[in-house]
């Protein structure tokens, strides 16, 4: 099996397992927007509210574009990281890459992969947010019935540019996620493998470290991405946020600095298991196919 296919299969599996946490995280991040009504909820309350008002299927709204997103996104970043890291290493062996080379490779691979996958990410965020608008009486029904219906309607209403609303915060968020994820996994594994060997325990420990650092680095950009992609025009026709910095400024002014970390715990709860499932399965597939573990 080709290396890209292996990484995509692992990513799709990981996304399916953790998706209810992902939609709960997105809904928490959308609390506080100009169109928000109702009482603010925590992680457990939000998950229960989605299930109660939208049914169990509501916890999987937007799952199809989320899965589709990982085909170009993870297919590129998992493989691209190793090649880009080698480029930044120069004459040094890749397993002796300095931290700065790993950081540059992680951010580059994540940002480029997300740039390719932005349309699917935008559709995912909108489908995840529609349920709350229906529950609030602002929509009669969700705007899109599925991935292809969303592509058709967005292109007709907004043109091709509509697929790239919020592309910069999405790319920034992906760069920061991969700065934390790929760099941390690479660095942690190099330290842990000395004591455990290149085995499942090593992969588990490295993935746990990776998930925490990725969440810590990316949550503020994730908040901006979710709000900009899901925003609707105000009564005067203007949009609530003009970009990432404007979003951060308004969030801090209206909701306090900690609002930039809305969804951190569910984000970590999602990224933690996601990293565990992805890296453990990806490593095992590499070993079974004769490529050896990730180095």
Backbone as a ProteinNet text record, in pm:
[ID]
protein_1_A
[PRIMARY]
XXXXXXXXXXXXXXXXXXXXXXXXXXXXXXXXXXXXXXXXXXXXXXXXXXXXXXXXXXXXXXXXXXXXXXXXXXXXXXXXXXXXXXXXXXXXXXXXXXXXXXXXXXXXXXXXXXXXXXXXXXXXXXXXXXXXXXXXXXXXXXXXXXXXXXXXXXXXXXXXXXXXXXXXXXXXXXXXXXXXXXXXXXXXXXXXXXXXXXXXXXXXXXXXXXXXXXXXXXXXXXXXXXXXXXXXXXXXXXXXXXXXXXXXXXXXXXXXXXXXXXXXXXXXXXXXXXXXXXXXXXXXXXXXXXXXXXX
[TERTIARY]
84.9	0	88.3	54.8	132.7	128.7	239.1	248.4	135.8	96.8	-12.1	-142.9	-168.3	-291.8	-296.6	-181.4	-176.5	-211.8	-152.4	-178.2	-323.5	-382.7	-522.5	-617	-592.6	-676.9	-674.1	-556.1	-542.9	-613.3	-601.4	-663.7	-815.9	-869.3	-1014	-1069.8	-1000.8	-1042.6	-1040.3	-933.5	-920.7	-1030.5	-1061	-1163.3	-1300.3	-1333	-1461.8	-1478.6	-1371.6	-1377.1	-1399.3	-1337.7	-1338.3	-1432.1	-1512.2	-1589.4	-1688.9	-1762.9	-1855.8	-1786.4	-1661	-1585.7	-1554.7	-1526.3	-1493.1	-1611	-1731.1	-1847	-1881.4	-1862.9	-1887.8	-1790.5	-1664.7	-1562.4	-1599.5	-1643.1	-1679.3	-1796.8	-1897.9	-2013.6	-1973.9	-1883.4	-1835.9	-1764.4	-1688.6	-1615.5	-1708.8	-1826.6	-1921.2	-2005.5	-2002	-2072.6	-2007.8	-2090.6	-2036.7	-2037.7	-2068.5	-2079.7	-2199.7	-2202.6	-2310.8	-2447.6	-2453.8	-2583.1	-2612.4	-2531.7	-2550.3	-2664.7	-2751.5	-2860	-2862	-2916.5	-2927.7	-2815.7	-2822.4	-2721.6	-2597.1	-2482.8	-2357.5	-2341.3	-2290.3	-2278.5	-2132.7	-2105.5	-1974.8	-1971.2	-1860.8	-1843.7	-1954.6	-1977.2	-2080	-2217.9	-2249.2	-2380.8	-2403.2	-2298.3	-2311.2	-2336	-2259.2	-2277.9	-2418.3	-2466.2	-2601.3	-2707.9	-2684	-2780	-2790.7	-2675.7	-2678.5	-2757.7	-2729.4	-2799.7	-2949.4	-2985	-3125.1	-3203.1	-3145.2	-3218.7	-3206.8	-3098.2	-3075	-3065.9	-3074	-3062.2	-2916.2	-2894.3	-2757.9	-2689.1	-2767.8	-2710.2	-2650.9	-2700.4	-2646.7	-2501.4	-2457.1	-2317.3	-2226	-2285.6	-2206.4	-2235.8	-2299.7	-2324	-2190.5	-2167.7	-2041.8	-1932.9	-1969.1	-1867.6	-1811.8	-1899.3	-1853.8	-1746.3	-1768.7	-1660.6	-1537.7	-1556.6	-1441.6	-1353.4	-1418.2	-1343.3	-1277.6	-1353.5	-1300.2	-1180.6	-1184.4	-1074.3	-942	-946.6	-822.1	-752.7	-823.6	-758.8	-646.2	-673.2	-559.8	-474.4	-539	-467.1	-364.4	-410.9	-317.8	-233	-291.4	-213.1	-88.1	-98	19.3	107.6	47.6	130.3	215	159.2	233.6	357.8	342.7	455.1	542.3	475.6	549.3	642.7	602.6	687.2	826.2	831.1	960.9	1048.8	988.8	1065.6	1109	1017.6	1051	1155.2	1143	1243	1381.4	1386.8	1514.1	1572.3	1483.1	1528	1591	1524.1	1575	1700	1719.1	1836.1	1965.5	1953.7	2073.1	2151.1	2276.5	2361.9	2345.9	2275.7	2261.1	2162.6	2185.5	2087.7	1954.4	1842.2	1711.4	1682.3	1741.2	1715.5	1796.9	1880.9	1955.7	1912	1790.3	1738.8	1730.1	1777.1	1762.9	1617.3	1586.8	1448.6	1390.3	1467.9	1416.6	1377.4	1453.9	1420.2	1287.8	1266.6	1141.3	1023.4	1043.6	937.4	900	1002.2	976.7	906.3	945.9	883.8	738.8	714.4	578.8	484.7	527	441.8	420.3	525.2	513.2	420.4	439.2	356.4	210.9	186.3	49	-18.9	53.2	-5.2	-38.3	52.9	28.9	-84.8	-84.4	-192	-327.6	-335.8	-463.4	-506.7	-410.9	-444.5	-516.2	-476.3	-542.1	-681.5	-698	-820.9	-922.6	-896.3	-984.7	-1132	-1167.1	-1310	-1384.5	-1324	-1389.7	-1400.6	-1300.5	-1302.7	-1414.2	-1430.3	-1536.3	-1673.8	-1693.9	-1822.5	-1847	-1741.5	-1755.2	-1801	-1735.3	-1768.2	-1911.1	-1952.1	-2088.6	-2192.7	-2166.4	-2261.2	-2265.1	-2151.5	-2149.3	-2226.2	-2225.6	-2291.7	-2438.4	-2486.5	-2625.7	-2726	-2692.2	-2785.2	-2825.5	-2731.1	-2762.6	-2853.5	-2837.1	-2922.1	-3064.3	-3076.6	-3210	-3277.3	-3202.7	-3258.1	-3300.4	-3228.6	-3261.3	-3370.6	-3419.3	-3524.2	-3476.3	-3344.1	-3289.8	-3281.2	-3291.1	-3300.7	-3413	-3486.8	-3592.8	-3533.9	-3423.6	-3355.4	-3209.5	-3121.6	-2980.8	-2966.5	-2870.4	-2851.7	-2810.9	-2739.2	-2682.6	-2721.1	-2751.2	-2787.2	-2665.3	-2555	-2434.4	-2322.1	-2211.9	-2091.1	-2113.1	-2170	-2185.9	-2293.9	-2398.1	-2501.1	-2440.2	-2351.5	-2285.3	-2195.6	-2118.6	-2033.6	-2117.9	-2229.1	-2314.9	-2372.6	-2426.3	-2492.3	-2392.6	-2278.5	-2179.4	-2123.5	-2096.2	-2044.7	-2146.6	-2276.3	-2380.4	-2400.3	-2393.7	-2423	-2302.1	-2183.6	-2066.2	-1950.4	-1963.4	-1853.7	-1742.6	-1636.8	-1527.2	-1459.8	-1462	-1401.1	-1470.5	-1598.2	-1672.4	-1615.4	-1547.5	-1489	-1366	-1317	-1194.1	-1217.5	-1343.9	-1371.4	-1304	-1226.4	-1156	-1036.8	-984.2	-873.4	-746.8	-719.9	-596.2	-595.6	-702.8	-701.3	-697.7	-757.6	-753.4	-611.2	-540.6	-402.1	-311.8	-334.9	-256.7	-279.2	-404.8	-437.9	-369.5	-374.1	-312	-161.4	-100.5	43.7	80.5	-0.7	26.6	-1.3	-108.3	-137.2	-19.4	30.9	139.8	274	289.1	405.8	407.8	289.9	280.7	280.3	203.1	183.3	306.9	345.9	455.3	589.4	615.7	742.7	752.4	642.5	644.3	653.8	576.5	582.5	723.2	780	914.6	1016.5	1009.7	1106.8	1085.1	957.3	928.1	968.2	939.2	973	1123.8	1199.5	1345	1398.3	1332	1375.5	1327.1	1202.5	1141.8	1193.5	1220.7	1259.4	1388.3	1469.9	1595.4	1566	1455.1	1421.8	1326.1	1240.8	1136.5	1158	1239.1	1244.6	1132.3	1136.6	1034.8	914.5	831.2	718	592.3	483.8	354.6	358.3	428	438.2	503.1	607.4	674.6	579.5	503.1	408.8	298.5	248	143.8	193	309.6	364	392.2	446.9	476.8	348.3	244.2	117.2	48.9	57.8	-1.2	65.2	196.8	270	229.4	218.6	185.6	48.4	-51.2	-186.4	-198	-129.9	-137.5	-73.6	46.6	117	43.5	-11.4	-86.1	-208.3	-279.8	-398	-358	-250.2	-204.4	-165.6	-98.8	-52.5	-166.4	-267.2	-362	-497.4	-534	-671.1	-710.7	-628.3	-670.4	-697.5	-612.4	-635.4	-757.9	-786	-902.7	-1031.2	-1030.8	-1146.3	-1175.5	-1070.5	-1087.8	-1137.1	-1079.4	-1119.8	-1266.5	-1310.4	-1448.9	-1545.6	-1513.8	-1605.5	-1610.7	-1495.9	-1494.4	-1562.8	-1539.8	-1602.5	-1753.5	-1799.2	-1942.1	-2019.6	-1952.7	-2019.9	-2121.4	-2224.2	-2326.1	-2333	-2384.3	-2386.3	-2474.2	-2432.3	-2511.1	-2624.7	-2721.4	-2833.9	-2790.6	-2674.7	-2629.3	-2551.7	-2543	-2478.5	-2330.7	-2270.1	-2128.7	-2108.3	-1986	-1951.7	-1894.2	-1919.2	-1867.7	-1715.8	-1645.4	-1499.3	-1439.1	-1335.2	-1270.3	-1146.8	-1099.4	-981.5	-943.6	-833.3	-792	-765.7	-684.6	-651	-774.1	-863.1	-986.9	-1074.2	-1079.3	-1157	-1100.2	-968.4	-905.4	-931	-919.3	-938.8	-1079.9	-1179.5	-1318.5	-1353.4	-1297.1	-1322.5	-1267.4	-1144.8	-1082.7	-1159.1	-1199.5	-1270.6	-1408.4	-1478.6	-1616.5	-1629.3	-1532.3	-1547.5	-1429.9	-1323.7	-1206.8	-1101.9	-975.6	-865.4	-884.5	-945.2	-960.5	-1054.5	-1134.4	-1225.2	-1147.5	-1020.6	-937.6	-907.6	-930.8	-909.8	-1040.3	-1149.1	-1275.4	-1258.4	-1303.4	-1291.4	-1157	-1071.6	-939.8	-951.7	-1033.3	-1043.2	-1102.1	-1216.6	-1263.8	-1168.5	-1097.4	-997.7	-888.1	-844.3	-741.6	-799.7	-925.2	-990.3	-1006.8	-1021	-1030.3	-892.4	-801.3	-669	-590.3	-611.6	-541.8	-574.1	-704.2	-740	-708.8	-726.6	-698.3	-551.8	-464.1	-321.6	-289.6	-350.8	-326.6	-366.5	-488.8	-538.5	-455	-428.6	-355.8	-213.2	-136.8	4.3	28.2	-50.9	-31.1	-63.8	-174.1	-210.1	-114.8	-74.1	17.3	153.3	201.9	330.5	323.6	215.9	204.9	194.7	121.9	111.2	246.6	322	456.5	545	539.7	622.8	581.6	449.2	400.2	435.4	442.7	471.5	621.5	702.9	847.7	919.4	847.4	911.3	982.4	941.4	995.1	919.8	945.3	874.4	907.7	823.5	843.9	973.4	1060.9	1188.2	1210.7
-119.6	0	124.3	221.7	343.9	417.8	488.4	556.4	657.8	729.9	827.4	758.4	644.4	571.7	524.4	480.3	434.8	548.7	665.7	778.1	823.1	820.8	860.4	764.2	634.9	534.7	554.5	574.2	595	723	830.3	957.4	948.3	882	865.9	786.2	680.1	598.9	681.8	757.8	841.3	946.4	1007.2	1111	1054.6	938	877.2	845.1	797.5	760.6	883.1	996.2	1113.1	1224.6	1204.2	1314.4	1377.7	1301.9	1367.9	1469	1443.3	1539.5	1663.4	1644.4	1755.2	1850.7	1797.7	1886.4	1957.6	1889.9	1954.3	2069.6	2049.1	2153.6	2273.6	2248.7	2358	2438.1	2368.9	2440.4	2524.9	2475.8	2554.7	2680.3	2668.3	2783.5	2886.8	2844.8	2937.2	3011.1	2966.7	3038.7	3175.9	3279.6	3414	3496.2	3433.1	3509.5	3603.3	3698.5	3797.4	3732.5	3618	3552.8	3446.5	3442.3	3339.4	3376.6	3282.9	3300.2	3180.9	3201	3091.1	3093.9	3000.6	2993.8	2920.9	2960.3	2897.4	2764.4	2667.1	2531.3	2488.3	2388.6	2326.1	2208	2132.9	2022.5	1917.5	1867.4	1764.6	1815.4	1937.9	1996.1	2018.1	2061.3	2084.6	1953.6	1849.6	1720.3	1665.9	1677.5	1629.2	1713	1844.3	1931.7	1899	1871.9	1834.4	1705.6	1606.5	1478.2	1494.1	1581.2	1600.1	1675.3	1783	1868.2	1822.3	1750.3	1712.8	1562.3	1487.5	1342.5	1299.9	1171.4	1119.2	1154.9	1158.4	1195.6	1335.1	1423.6	1558.5	1561.6	1458.3	1449.9	1412.8	1378.5	1343.8	1437.8	1553.2	1651.4	1703.7	1694.2	1739.5	1634.3	1509.6	1404.2	1372.9	1374.8	1340.5	1436.5	1571.1	1659.8	1652.1	1619.7	1606.3	1489.8	1380	1263.2	1294	1359	1392.2	1486.6	1575.5	1671	1600.5	1489.3	1424.5	1352.6	1330.8	1264.3	1351.4	1481.4	1563.5	1614.5	1646.2	1709.2	1615.3	1503	1410.1	1336.9	1312.4	1248.6	1327.6	1461.5	1544.2	1563.2	1600.4	1644.5	1532.3	1410.5	1301	1264.8	1269.6	1236.5	1359.4	1474	1596.9	1635.2	1605.5	1640.5	1579.1	1451.9	1383.6	1443.3	1476.4	1533.9	1677.6	1754.2	1893.8	1898.7	1810.5	1802.9	1771.5	1678.5	1643.5	1764.2	1843.8	1963.8	2063.7	2086.3	2181.5	2129.2	1997.1	1937.7	1962.3	1981.3	1997.6	1867.9	1869.8	1751.3	1656.9	1698.7	1615	1501	1382.9	1273.5	1316.7	1269	1315.8	1280.3	1169.3	1132.9	1216.7	1307.1	1399.8	1543.7	1559.2	1692.3	1779	1903.8	1994.3	2034	2083.8	2118.1	2220.6	2318.7	2421.7	2362.7	2264	2198.3	2123.7	2058.3	1986.6	2083.8	2196.1	2296.2	2354.2	2388.5	2444.8	2343.3	2216.4	2111.8	2088.7	2087.1	2065.5	2175.8	2300.6	2413.4	2417	2390.9	2393.8	2283.9	2162.3	2050.2	2071.1	2118.1	2141.8	2253.4	2364.3	2477.1	2445.3	2375.8	2340.3	2238.7	2139.9	2040	2102.8	2198.1	2264.5	2353.4	2419.2	2504.4	2423.9	2299	2210.8	2171.2	2157	2097.4	2198.5	2329.7	2432.6	2416.2	2391.1	2379.9	2275.2	2159.9	2056.3	2100.4	2172	2219.5	2321.7	2411.9	2512.4	2446.4	2349.1	2278.3	2206.1	2145.6	2076	2171.4	2288.3	2384.4	2435.1	2463	2512.4	2406.3	2283.7	2176.9	2150.1	2165.9	2148.7	2259.6	2380	2493.5	2507.4	2445.6	2463.5	2413.8	2307.8	2252.5	2352.1	2434.6	2533.7	2643.3	2677	2778	2726	2598.4	2536.8	2534.2	2494.2	2486.5	2624.2	2730.9	2867	2930	2858.6	2909.8	3004.1	3011.5	3101.3	3035.7	2905.4	2830.9	2729.4	2707.4	2606.1	2465.8	2451.5	2322.4	2348.2	2251.3	2272	2314	2398.7	2452	2345.6	2243	2144.5	2003.8	1921.6	1782.4	1691.3	1738.7	1655.8	1729.9	1660.6	1721.3	1778.6	1700.9	1746.3	1853.4	1843.9	1948.3	2080.4	2075	2195.7	2256.7	2174.3	2224.5	2298.5	2238.2	2297.2	2430.7	2436.5	2557	2669.5	2636.6	2740.7	2800.2	2715.1	2765.2	2855.3	2816.7	2896.2	3030.3	3030.9	3152	3242.2	3183.8	3262.2	3253.2	3167.3	3148.7	3064.9	3043.2	2961.3	3023.9	3157.5	3224.7	3191.7	3153.4	3119.6	3000.7	2912.7	2794.6	2830.5	2954	2992.2	3100.2	3118.2	3207.4	3149.6	3232.7	3184.8	3097.1	3106.2	3016.5	3046.4	3176.5	3209.3	3159.8	3183.8	3124.7	2972.3	2911.6	2765.5	2717.3	2787.3	2750.9	2776.9	2890.5	2921.5	2814.7	2776.4	2675	2543	2502.7	2376.4	2380.5	2495.7	2508.9	2492.7	2551.2	2541.6	2402.1	2338.9	2200.3	2110.5	2125.3	2037	2076.4	2204	2243.7	2165	2160	2085.2	1935.7	1888.5	1744.3	1673.9	1709.3	1638.2	1661.2	1787.9	1818.7	1747.3	1751.6	1689	1537.7	1478.4	1333.1	1289.3	1359	1327.5	1338.3	1449.7	1473.9	1378.9	1360	1271.5	1127.1	1082.8	945.4	923.8	1021.9	1007.8	990.7	1058.2	1047.4	918.4	879.3	763.8	631.8	627.7	502	444.7	530.4	485.6	390.3	415.2	337.1	221.2	236.6	135.7	53.5	104.1	44.4	99.1	71.1	122.6	29.6	44.1	-45.2	33.9	-37.7	26.6	120.3	83	170.6	303.6	296.6	418.2	505.4	442.2	516.9	579.6	508.5	561	683.2	672.9	783.5	905.9	882.8	993.6	1061.4	981	1036.2	1119.8	1077.6	1154.4	1291.6	1294.8	1422.6	1508.8	1447	1518	1584.4	1512.2	1565.4	1686.2	1683.8	1795.8	1921	1909.4	2026.5	2082.3	1994.2	2039.7	2120.8	2075.6	2148.4	2283.4	2285.2	2408.2	2512.9	2469.5	2562.4	2615.6	2532.4	2562.4	2617.2	2609.6	2644.8	2788.3	2892.4	3027.9	3042.2	2983	2988.6	2907.2	2799.2	2715.9	2791.7	2869	2951.7	3051	3119.9	3216.8	3148.8	3034.7	2962.1	2923.5	2867.4	2821.9	2938.5	3050.2	3164.7	3231.7	3246.4	3312.9	3227.3	3096.4	3008.6	2997.4	3007.8	2988.9	3119.9	3236.7	3363.7	3394.5	3465.5	3514.8	3666.5	3732.8	3879.3	3935	4048.5	4120.2	4195.1	4249.5	4322.8	4435.6	4497	4607.1	4558.5	4425.2	4367.9	4339	4381.1	4356	4221.4	4171.7	4046.7	4075.3	3988.7	4012.5	4022.3	3941.2	3937.6	3954.7	4038	4060.5	3973.5	3910.6	3825.4	3772.2	3699.8	3635	3735.5	3840	3936.8	4012.6	4047.7	4117.1	4027	3899.4	3803.7	3792.4	3775.5	3765.5	3891.2	4008.4	4134.3	4143	4109.2	4118.9	4012	3893	3786.1	3825.4	3876.8	3917.2	4033.9	4131.2	4248.6	4211.7	4122.4	4090.4	3974.1	3881	3757.8	3726.4	3807.2	3785.4	3699.8	3706.3	3633	3481.8	3426.3	3280.8	3228.7	3318.8	3276.4	3227.2	3269.2	3220.6	3072	3019.4	2877	2802.6	2858.8	2785.4	2657.5	2549.6	2422.9	2355.7	2410.3	2347.5	2204.1	2184.7	2050.7	1950.2	1982	1886.6	1875	1986.3	1978.5	1879.6	1885.1	1791.2	1650.5	1643.1	1512.1	1447.8	1533.4	1479.1	1448.7	1546.4	1527.7	1416.4	1400.7	1293.7	1156.9	1116.2	988.3	983.9	1098.1	1103.2	1068.4	1131.9	1104.4	958	907	767.6	672.9	691.9	603.5	618.6	745	768.5	714.9	759.6	724.7	576.6	518.3	375.2	290.7	323.4	246.2	276.7	402.6	441.1	374.3	374.8	310.5	160.2	96.4	-48	-81.8	0.6	-22.4	-3.5	95.1	115.4	-6.2	-54.8	-170	-294.8	-317.9	-436.9	-432.3	-312	-299	-297.4	-303.9	-311.6	-178.1	-66.2	63.8	93.7	24.3	54.5	167.3	191.2	296.7	435	531.7	670.5	719.9	780.1	829.5	971.3
0	0	0	-80.9	-90.5	42	74	202.3	221.7	116.3	127.7	161.9	99.4	128.2	272.6	324.8	463.9	558.4	535.5	624.8	615.7	495.7	478	548.2	534.5	600.2	750.7	806.7	951.2	994.1	914.1	948.5	943.1	841.6	828.1	945.4	982.5	1096.1	1225.2	1244.6	1364.1	1369.5	1254.9	1249.7	1285.4	1232.4	1262.1	1409.1	1472	1613.9	1702.1	1668.6	1757.3	1712.6	1608.4	1552	1649.6	1731.9	1825.9	1917.1	1952.4	2033.8	1950.6	1823.6	1734	1718.9	1697	1679.2	1809.1	1921.7	2050.8	2071.8	2035.1	2045.1	1958.5	1835.1	1744.8	1799.4	1852.2	1908.1	2029.3	2110.6	2224.2	2176.3	2069.3	2016.1	1954.7	1908.6	1846.4	1949.4	2075.3	2180.8	2198.9	2202.6	2220.8	2093.9	1979.7	1855	1861.9	1768.6	1767.9	1753.6	1684.2	1662.6	1769	1874.7	1977.5	2070.1	2097.9	2194.2	2288.1	2406.6	2501.6	2603.3	2697.8	2803	2752.8	2809.2	2770	2841.5	2770.7	2821.8	2827.2	2910	2912.4	2817.6	2821.9	2727.9	2740.1	2861.9	2880.7	2846.5	2892.9	2864.9	2717	2645.7	2501.9	2427.6	2461.9	2395.5	2418.9	2543.7	2575.4	2505	2494.2	2427.4	2278.4	2214.6	2072.3	2053.5	2137.6	2126.3	2153.3	2248.2	2285.4	2178.5	2125.9	2031.9	1886.5	1854.2	1714.9	1693.8	1802.8	1792.1	1787.9	1799.6	1797.3	1665	1556.5	1427.1	1427.3	1517.6	1526.3	1567.2	1639.2	1680.7	1564.3	1450.4	1331.5	1214.4	1242	1136.1	1084.9	955.8	897.4	895.3	928.9	933.2	794.2	692.2	556.5	505.5	512	467.9	558.2	686.2	776.4	733.2	695.9	648.7	514	424.8	292.3	303.2	401	420.9	446.2	516.4	555	439	329.2	216	160.2	126.1	81.7	197.9	311.5	422.7	485	537.1	601.5	498.4	380.2	275.4	241.9	249.5	220	342.2	456.3	568.6	628	637.1	699.1	616.5	483.6	395.7	372.8	351.6	324.6	437.4	560.4	675	663	626.8	619.3	509.1	394.9	284.5	315.5	373.6	406.2	517.4	615.5	722.5	664.4	570.4	507.1	433.2	370.8	299.7	396.9	510.9	609.7	680.6	679.1	745.5	668.6	539.2	458.9	450.8	491.2	482.4	601.2	704.7	823.6	798	857.1	847.2	907.6	851.1	895.4	1040.4	1090.3	1229.1	1327.1	1274	1358	1333	1283.4	1250.3	1375.8	1369.6	1484.4	1503.7	1623.5	1656.9	1561	1521.1	1430.7	1295	1247.7	1121.3	1135	1248.4	1271.4	1280.9	1348.5	1362.8	1226.7	1147.2	1014	925.4	934	852.8	895.5	1026.9	1075.6	1031.5	1047.4	1008.6	857.5	780.9	634.5	584.7	633.5	589.2	627	748.9	792.8	716.2	695.8	625.1	480.1	411.2	270.6	260.2	348.9	347	370	463.2	490.9	374.8	309.8	195.5	87.6	72.5	-25.3	21.8	153.9	208.4	260.5	246.5	303.3	264.5	136.5	103.4	187.1	208.4	290	435	483.4	621.5	640.5	543.7	552.1	555	469.5	467	599.3	653.8	781.5	891.3	902.1	1007.4	990.7	867.2	845.4	878.8	841.5	872.6	1022.9	1090.3	1234.6	1305.5	1247.4	1311.5	1279.3	1172	1131.1	1234.9	1304.4	1402.6	1508.6	1553	1656.6	1601.1	1470.8	1408.3	1388.8	1356.5	1345.4	1481.3	1584.7	1720.5	1770.6	1726.3	1768.9	1682.7	1581.7	1495.3	1387.5	1366.3	1264.1	1127	1123.9	999.3	1013	905.1	908.2	907.2	836.8	826.8	792	810.8	774.4	628.5	601.6	466.2	365.4	411.9	320	363.6	265.3	295.8	296.2	240.2	234.6	166.5	147.2	92.5	-47	-137.7	-276.7	-288.4	-205.8	-203.2	-157.4	-57.3	-7.9	-115.4	-184.2	-291.8	-396.3	-435.9	-538.6	-493.6	-371	-321.3	-293.3	-236.8	-206.9	-336.7	-435	-562.7	-631.2	-625.3	-689.6	-618.9	-486	-409.5	-389.7	-377.2	-337.8	-436	-537.1	-630.7	-569	-643.8	-594	-472.4	-466.8	-351.8	-221.3	-229.5	-108.4	-34.8	-107.2	-43.5	40.8	24.5	94.8	199.4	242	354.5	478.7	543.8	662.8	633	509.2	473.5	553.2	580.1	650.7	795.1	872.8	1008.1	1004.9	902.7	891.9	865.3	776.5	745	865.6	932.8	1053.3	1160.1	1177.4	1277.3	1243.8	1116.2	1075.4	1092.7	1061.7	1080.1	1226.6	1315.8	1459.1	1512.8	1462.3	1503.3	1469.4	1348.1	1303.9	1363.3	1398.3	1476	1606.4	1671.4	1796	1775.8	1676.3	1658.5	1602.2	1480.8	1414.2	1483	1520.4	1586.7	1720.7	1798	1930.5	1919.2	1827.5	1812	1771.8	1676	1627.3	1740.3	1814.5	1922	2039.3	2078.8	2191.7	2160.4	2038.2	2002.8	2007.1	1960.1	1959.7	2102	2199.2	2338.8	2403.3	2373.5	2440	2385.1	2255.2	2190.7	2249.5	2305.9	2368.3	2484.9	2556	2675.1	2646.3	2546.6	2523	2397.1	2302.8	2170.7	2084.6	1956.5	1863.6	1864.7	1969.3	1987.1	2019.2	2048.1	2071.3	2191.3	2297.4	2415.1	2378.8	2299.5	2253.2	2172.6	2084.5	2000.4	2084.5	2184.1	2272.1	2348.9	2411.2	2490.5	2403.2	2286.2	2194.5	2147.5	2121.5	2074.5	2181.9	2308.5	2418.8	2428.9	2422.8	2425	2306.3	2191	2067.8	2075.3	2126.2	2132.6	2222.9	2337.9	2431.6	2372.6	2318.7	2265.1	2142.8	2058.9	1941.2	1982.7	2086.2	2135.5	2192.8	2269.4	2333.4	2228.4	2123.4	2018.9	1933.2	1908.8	1801.2	1844.5	1972.7	2011	1976.4	2004.2	1965.3	1815.5	1732.3	1587.8	1549.5	1623.5	1595.7	1627.6	1736	1771.1	1659.2	1611.8	1503.1	1376.4	1343.3	1222.7	1228.6	1340.4	1353.3	1341.2	1406.6	1404.2	1267.1	1202.2	1071.3	965.9	969.4	870.8	890.9	1015	1044.2	1049.3	1042.7	1063.7	953.7	994.7	901.1	915.1	813.8	812.6	923.9	980	1080	1010.8	1087	1024.5	931.4	959.8	873.1	750.5	735	617.7	632.9	744	766.5	835.2	824.7	890.3	1029.8	1126.3	1262.2	1269.3	1188.9	1197.3	1057.9	1049.6	920.3	901.1	1007.1	997.6	1134.1	1140.5	1264.6	1375.5	1348.8	1453	1500.4	1406.3	1442.6	1529.8	1495.4	1574.8	1715.4	1725.9	1858.2	1941.1	1878.1	1950.8	2006.4	1924.1	1967.5	2071.1	2053.9	2151.5	2287.7	2291.4	2418.2	2480.9	2398.7	2450	2505.3	2437.3	2475.2	2572.5	2567.2	2644.7	2735.7	2725.8	2810.2	2741.9	2787.2	2722.5	2719.8	2823.7	2828.6	2720.3	2661.3	2554	2432.3	2419.4	2308.6	2324.1	2443.6	2467.9	2489.5	2436.6	2437.5	2356.6	2413.8	2342.6	2361.4	2452.7	2469.3	2520.5	2624.1	2681.2	2581.5	2517	2415.7	2297.3	2266.8	2160.2	2195.2	2320.4	2366.8	2378.4	2427	2437.1	2299.7	2196.6	2060.8	2003.5	2016.5	1956.8	2025.4	2157.3	2227.8	2169.4	2171.3	2108.3	1958.9	1890.8	1746.4	1721.9	1800.7	1784.7	1816.7	1923.3	1961.4	1849.4	1798.4	1692.7	1566.2	1527.4	1402.4	1409	1508.7	1510	1535	1623.7	1651.9	1528.8	1460.9	1341.4	1225.9	1211.8	1104.3	1121.7	1244.4	1271.7	1242.2	1285	1263.8	1115.3	1038.7	894.8	826.1	871.2	815.4	842.4	965.5	1002.6	923.9	914.1	842.3	693.5	637.4	494.2	465.7	572.1	552.3	550.8	572.1	571.8	703.6	809.2	940.5	1004.7	1133.1	1205	1155.2	1194.9	1159.6	1224.8	1143.8	1195.8	1153.5
[MASK]
+++++++++++++++++++++++++++++++++++++++++++++++++++++++++++++++++++++++++++++++++++++++++++++++++++++++++++++++++++++++++++++++++++++++++++++++++++++++++++++++++++++++++++++++++++++++++++++++++++++++++++++++++++++++++++++++++++++++++++++++++++++++++++++++++++++++++++++++++++++++++++++++++++++++

